[in-house]
Structure formats: structure tokens, C-alpha cells
Coordinates of C-alpha atoms in Angstrom, one line a residue:
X1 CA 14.6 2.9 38.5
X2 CA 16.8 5.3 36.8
X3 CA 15.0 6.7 33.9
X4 CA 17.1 9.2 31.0
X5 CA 16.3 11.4 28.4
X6 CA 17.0 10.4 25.2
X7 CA 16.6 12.8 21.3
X8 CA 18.1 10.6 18.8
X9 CA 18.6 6.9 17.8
X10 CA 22.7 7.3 18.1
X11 CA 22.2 8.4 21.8
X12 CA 20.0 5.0 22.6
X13 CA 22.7 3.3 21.0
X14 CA 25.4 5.0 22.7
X15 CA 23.7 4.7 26.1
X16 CA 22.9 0.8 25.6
X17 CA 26.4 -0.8 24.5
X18 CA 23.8 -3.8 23.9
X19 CA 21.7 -2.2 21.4
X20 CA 20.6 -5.4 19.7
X21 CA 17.1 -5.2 20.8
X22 CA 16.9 -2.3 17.9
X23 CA 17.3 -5.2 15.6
X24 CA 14.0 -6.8 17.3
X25 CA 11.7 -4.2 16.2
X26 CA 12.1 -2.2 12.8
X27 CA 9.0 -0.7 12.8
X28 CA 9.7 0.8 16.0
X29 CA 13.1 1.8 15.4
X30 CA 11.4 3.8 11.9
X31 CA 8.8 5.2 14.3
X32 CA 11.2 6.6 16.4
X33 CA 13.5 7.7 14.0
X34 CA 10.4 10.0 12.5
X35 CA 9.9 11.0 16.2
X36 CA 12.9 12.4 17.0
X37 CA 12.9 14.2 13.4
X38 CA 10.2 16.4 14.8
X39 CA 12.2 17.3 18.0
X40 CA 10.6 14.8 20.1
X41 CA 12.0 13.5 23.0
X42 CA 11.6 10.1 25.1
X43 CA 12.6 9.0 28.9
X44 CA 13.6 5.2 29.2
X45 CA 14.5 3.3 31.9
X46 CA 18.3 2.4 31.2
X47 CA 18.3 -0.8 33.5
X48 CA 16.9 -3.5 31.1
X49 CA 17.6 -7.2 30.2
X50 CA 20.0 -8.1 27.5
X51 CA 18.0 -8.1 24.5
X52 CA 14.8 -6.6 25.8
X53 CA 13.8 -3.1 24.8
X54 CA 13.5 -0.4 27.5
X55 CA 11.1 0.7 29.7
X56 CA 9.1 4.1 27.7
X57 CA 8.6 6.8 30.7
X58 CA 7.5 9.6 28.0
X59 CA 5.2 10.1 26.3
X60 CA 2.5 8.2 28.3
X61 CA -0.1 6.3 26.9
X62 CA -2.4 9.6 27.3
X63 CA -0.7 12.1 25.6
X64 CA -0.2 10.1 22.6
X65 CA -4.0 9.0 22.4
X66 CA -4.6 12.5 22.4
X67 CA -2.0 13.6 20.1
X68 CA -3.5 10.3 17.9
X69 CA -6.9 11.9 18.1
X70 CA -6.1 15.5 16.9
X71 CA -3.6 14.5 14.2
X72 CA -6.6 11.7 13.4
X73 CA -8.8 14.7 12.5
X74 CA -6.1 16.9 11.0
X75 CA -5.4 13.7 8.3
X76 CA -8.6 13.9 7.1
X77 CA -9.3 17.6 6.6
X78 CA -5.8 17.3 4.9
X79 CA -7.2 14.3 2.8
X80 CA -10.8 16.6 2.2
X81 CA -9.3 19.3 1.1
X82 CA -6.6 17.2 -1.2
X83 CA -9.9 15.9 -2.9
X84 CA -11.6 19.0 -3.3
X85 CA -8.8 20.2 -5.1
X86 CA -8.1 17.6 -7.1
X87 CA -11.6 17.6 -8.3
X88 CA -11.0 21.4 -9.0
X89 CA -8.1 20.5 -11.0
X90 CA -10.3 17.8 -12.9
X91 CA -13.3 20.2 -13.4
X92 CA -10.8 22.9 -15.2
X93 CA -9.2 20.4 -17.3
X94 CA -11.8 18.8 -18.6
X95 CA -14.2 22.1 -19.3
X96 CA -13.3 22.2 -22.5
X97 CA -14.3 18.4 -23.7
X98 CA -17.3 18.9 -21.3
X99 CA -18.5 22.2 -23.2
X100 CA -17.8 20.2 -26.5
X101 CA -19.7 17.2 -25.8
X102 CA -22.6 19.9 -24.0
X103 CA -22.7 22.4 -27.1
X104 CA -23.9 19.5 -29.9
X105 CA -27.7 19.7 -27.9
X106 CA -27.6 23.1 -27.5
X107 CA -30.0 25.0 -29.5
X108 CA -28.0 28.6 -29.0
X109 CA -25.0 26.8 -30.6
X110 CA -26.4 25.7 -33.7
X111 CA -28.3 29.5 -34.2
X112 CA -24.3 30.7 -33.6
X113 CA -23.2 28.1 -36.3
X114 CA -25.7 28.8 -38.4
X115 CA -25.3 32.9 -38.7
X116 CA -21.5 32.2 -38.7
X117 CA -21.8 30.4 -42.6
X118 CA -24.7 32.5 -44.2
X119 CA -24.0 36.1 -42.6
X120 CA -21.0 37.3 -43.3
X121 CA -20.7 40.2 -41.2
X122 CA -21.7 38.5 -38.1
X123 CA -18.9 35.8 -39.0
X124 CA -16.6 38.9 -39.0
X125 CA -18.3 40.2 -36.0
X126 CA -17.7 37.0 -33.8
X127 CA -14.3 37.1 -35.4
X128 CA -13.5 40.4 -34.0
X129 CA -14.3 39.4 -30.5
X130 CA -12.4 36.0 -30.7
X131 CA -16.1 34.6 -30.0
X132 CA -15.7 30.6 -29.7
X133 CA -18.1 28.1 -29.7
X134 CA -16.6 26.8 -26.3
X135 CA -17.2 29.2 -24.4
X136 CA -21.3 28.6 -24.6
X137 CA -21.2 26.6 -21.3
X138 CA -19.2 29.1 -19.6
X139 CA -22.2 30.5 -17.1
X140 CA -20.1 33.8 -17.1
X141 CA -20.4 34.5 -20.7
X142 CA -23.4 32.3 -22.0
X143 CA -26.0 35.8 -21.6
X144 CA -23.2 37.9 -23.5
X145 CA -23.1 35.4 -26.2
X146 CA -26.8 34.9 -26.2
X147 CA -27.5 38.3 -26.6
X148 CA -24.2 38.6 -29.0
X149 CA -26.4 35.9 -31.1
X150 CA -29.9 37.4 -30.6
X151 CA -29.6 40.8 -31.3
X152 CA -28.3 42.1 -33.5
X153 CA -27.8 45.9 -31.4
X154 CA -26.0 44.5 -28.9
X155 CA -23.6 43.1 -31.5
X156 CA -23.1 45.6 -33.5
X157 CA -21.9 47.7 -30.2
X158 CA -20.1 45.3 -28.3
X159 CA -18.2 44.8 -31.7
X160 CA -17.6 48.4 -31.9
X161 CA -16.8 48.7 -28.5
X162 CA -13.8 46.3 -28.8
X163 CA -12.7 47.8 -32.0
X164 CA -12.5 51.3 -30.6
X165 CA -12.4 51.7 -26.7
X166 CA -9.0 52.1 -24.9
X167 CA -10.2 49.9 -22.5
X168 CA -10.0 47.3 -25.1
X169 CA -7.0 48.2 -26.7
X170 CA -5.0 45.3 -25.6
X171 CA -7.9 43.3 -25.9
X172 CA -7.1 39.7 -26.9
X173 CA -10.6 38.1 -27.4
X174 CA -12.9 36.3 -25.3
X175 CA -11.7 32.5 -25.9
X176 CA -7.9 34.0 -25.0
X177 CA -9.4 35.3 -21.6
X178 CA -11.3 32.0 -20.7
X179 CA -8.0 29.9 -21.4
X180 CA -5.6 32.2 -19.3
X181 CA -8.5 32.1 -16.6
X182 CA -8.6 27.8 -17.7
X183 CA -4.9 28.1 -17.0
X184 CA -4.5 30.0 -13.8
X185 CA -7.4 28.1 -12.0
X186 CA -5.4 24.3 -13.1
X187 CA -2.4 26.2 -11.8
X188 CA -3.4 27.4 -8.5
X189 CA -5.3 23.8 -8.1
X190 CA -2.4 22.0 -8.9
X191 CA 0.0 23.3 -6.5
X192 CA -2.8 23.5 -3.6
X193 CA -3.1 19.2 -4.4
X194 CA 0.8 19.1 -4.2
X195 CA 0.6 21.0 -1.0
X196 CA -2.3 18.8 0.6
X197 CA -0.7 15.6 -0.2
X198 CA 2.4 16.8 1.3
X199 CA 0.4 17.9 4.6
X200 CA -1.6 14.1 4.1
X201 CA 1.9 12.1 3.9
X202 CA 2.8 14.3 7.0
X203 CA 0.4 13.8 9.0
X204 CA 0.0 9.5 8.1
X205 CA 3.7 9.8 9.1
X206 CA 3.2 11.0 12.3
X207 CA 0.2 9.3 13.0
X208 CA 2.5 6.0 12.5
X209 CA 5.1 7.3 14.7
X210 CA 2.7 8.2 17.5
X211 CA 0.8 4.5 17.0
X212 CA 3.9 2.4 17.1
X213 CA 5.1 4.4 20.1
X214 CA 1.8 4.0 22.1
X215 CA 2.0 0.6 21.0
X216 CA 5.5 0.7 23.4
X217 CA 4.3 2.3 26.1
X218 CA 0.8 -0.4 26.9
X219 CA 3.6 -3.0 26.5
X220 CA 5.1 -1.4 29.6
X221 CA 1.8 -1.1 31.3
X222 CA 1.1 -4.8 30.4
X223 CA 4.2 -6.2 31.5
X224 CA 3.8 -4.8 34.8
X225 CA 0.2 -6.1 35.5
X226 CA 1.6 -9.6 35.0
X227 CA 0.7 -12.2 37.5
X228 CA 4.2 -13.0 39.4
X229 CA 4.0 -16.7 38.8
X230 CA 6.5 -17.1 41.6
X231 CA 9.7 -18.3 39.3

């Protein structure tokens, strides 16, 4: 049977002057159309019956199954790492009601809100360092601030220190640090979701493209183990 090589839809129909069976089958038609997006190619046998679609030669029923299975697993790493980003994403925008809801039972807040109405130079103090209330659940600057809080040394220098050190020249305070870190972290997660999803809707693609064509290829395999019933 002659079998030929086909890249694109507009070559089937060029090749088949009877292209209605295209018409039969949208699903398949979409598949294939996806296919051949991604350089694929197919081998059909051109001698068919009016209206039936041709014979698929390539790819064979086992190279899609296992092109099925490996884009099978790559779809749900895709779809595992989407989630864990989206959760990251979730996580750094919501820290901020989380630490406000988390602070109200915290005794370490209410000693900071305390000192910050009846002391006056500690108000200034926490001032100085753009210390904020929010940042208490932070687990990278809760010992600073409890310290900062507790004794009253450690204050007096790390105020000192961010008055007068070069290093802190350009210092912009504590809470200004944890929102451009806030920031950068719903930034990074956001585009890492975007590009996941893209890879997920990929990959589903494909994995409908390869289905529907294996799905053409048994029907070849089937039609051929039909009983001759002698017609």
C-alpha cells in the first residue's frame, strides 16, 4: 500500500482532493493540527475509501504510549511545581495579615507597645530603626527585636549604630527592608506560576494531541483484526 509523508493539514488536503473525512473528526483534525505545530510528522496510507480517514503508518501505537508516559510525568512535575509556587506567592502576600492576626497573642508585642507610649526615648529609638510591629513574626528578625525590647544595651547601640556607621548610611529601616524582600519574593513567585502554567497548558496540549493520535492508530490495528465476514 503506498504510504506518504505528510507535515501539515493543507498537504493532507492537498494530497486527498476528497478531504471530507476531516469534517468527520474535529478533535482529531485539532490534534493534528497541534502535532504538526511541534514539527511532527505522520505517514498515511493515501489509498482510502471515500469518506474514511486514512491509514496512520507513524507514529505507531508504541512510540506514542511512551511519549504519553513521559509527557504524563512531565505534566505533573509542571503542575507540582505550579502549586508550590502559587502557595509561595500566597505565603508572601498574606505575611502581613498573618503577623497581624499572630502579634495580638504575643506577649513580646504588647512589652514593644507598652515601652513605645510610656518611654519616650525608646519610642524614638524604635523610630530611628523604622522598628514595626509586623515584623515580630519575621523568624529573621524576631531575636533582634527581642533583644531590641529587652535590653536596653543592645538598643542603645544598635540605635547608635544606624545613626552613625557608613554601612548604614543609606539605611532605610527595617520594616522598608522586609517589604522590598515581601516584594521581590511575590515577584519572583509570580512570574515562576506564570511560567509553570504555561509549561502545564503545554504539556495537557500535547498530551491531547498524542492521545487523540494513538486513539487513530489502534483504529487501524482494530480494523485490521476484523473477522472477513465474507461480503
Amino acid at each position: 500500500m503506498p504510504v506518504e509523508v505528510f507535515d501539515s493539514l493543507d498537504k493532507i488536503k492537498s494530497r486527498f482532493p476528497d478531504s471530507s473525512f476531516l469534517e468527520t473528526n474535529p478533535r482529531r483534525v485539532k490534534a493534528l493540527d497541534d502535532y504538526f505545530s511541534r514539527r511532527g510528522i505522520v505517514q498515511l496510507d493515501t489509498t482510502i475509501k471515500r469518506g474514511k480517514w486514512p491509514a496512520l503508518h507513524y507514529p505507531h501505537a508504541e512510540k506514542l504510549t511512551a511519549q504519553i508516559v513521559d509527557l504524563t510525568q512531565k505534566h505533573r512535575d509542571h503542575t507540582s511545581k505550579k502549586w508550590h509556587w502559587q502557595m509561595t506567592h500566597l505565603k508572601a502576600s498574606s505575611k502581613e495579615t498573618l503577623a497581624h492576626a499572630q502579634k495580638v497573642t504575643d506577649p513580646l508585642y504588647w512589652k514593644h507597645l507598652a515601652k513605645s507610649v510610656v518611654d519616650g526615648q525608646y519610642r524614638s529609638d524604635a523610630k530611628t530603626i523604622d522598628l514595626h510591629s509586623s515584623l515580630l513574626a519575621d523568624k529573621k528578625y524576631r531575636p533582634m527585636i527581642d533583644a531590641f525590647v529587652n535590653n536596653e544595651d543592645y538598643r542603645k547601640q544598635l540605635t547608635e549604630t544606624v545613626k552613625t556607621s557608613i554601612v548604614y548610611k543609606d539605611h532605610q529601616g527595617l520594616a522598608k527592608h522586609a517589604n522590598d524582600k515581601k516584594k521581590l519574593q511575590m515577584d519572583v513567585s509570580k512570574a515562576l506560576v506564570e511560567k509553570t502554567h504555561v509549561q502545564v497548558v503545554d504539556a495537557r496540549n500535547q498530551l491531547f494531541s498524542l492521545k487523540e493520535l494513538l486513539k487513530w492508530s489502534t483504529e487501524n490495528k482494530n480494523d485490521k483484526e476484523k473477522p472477513n465476514d465474507g461480503k
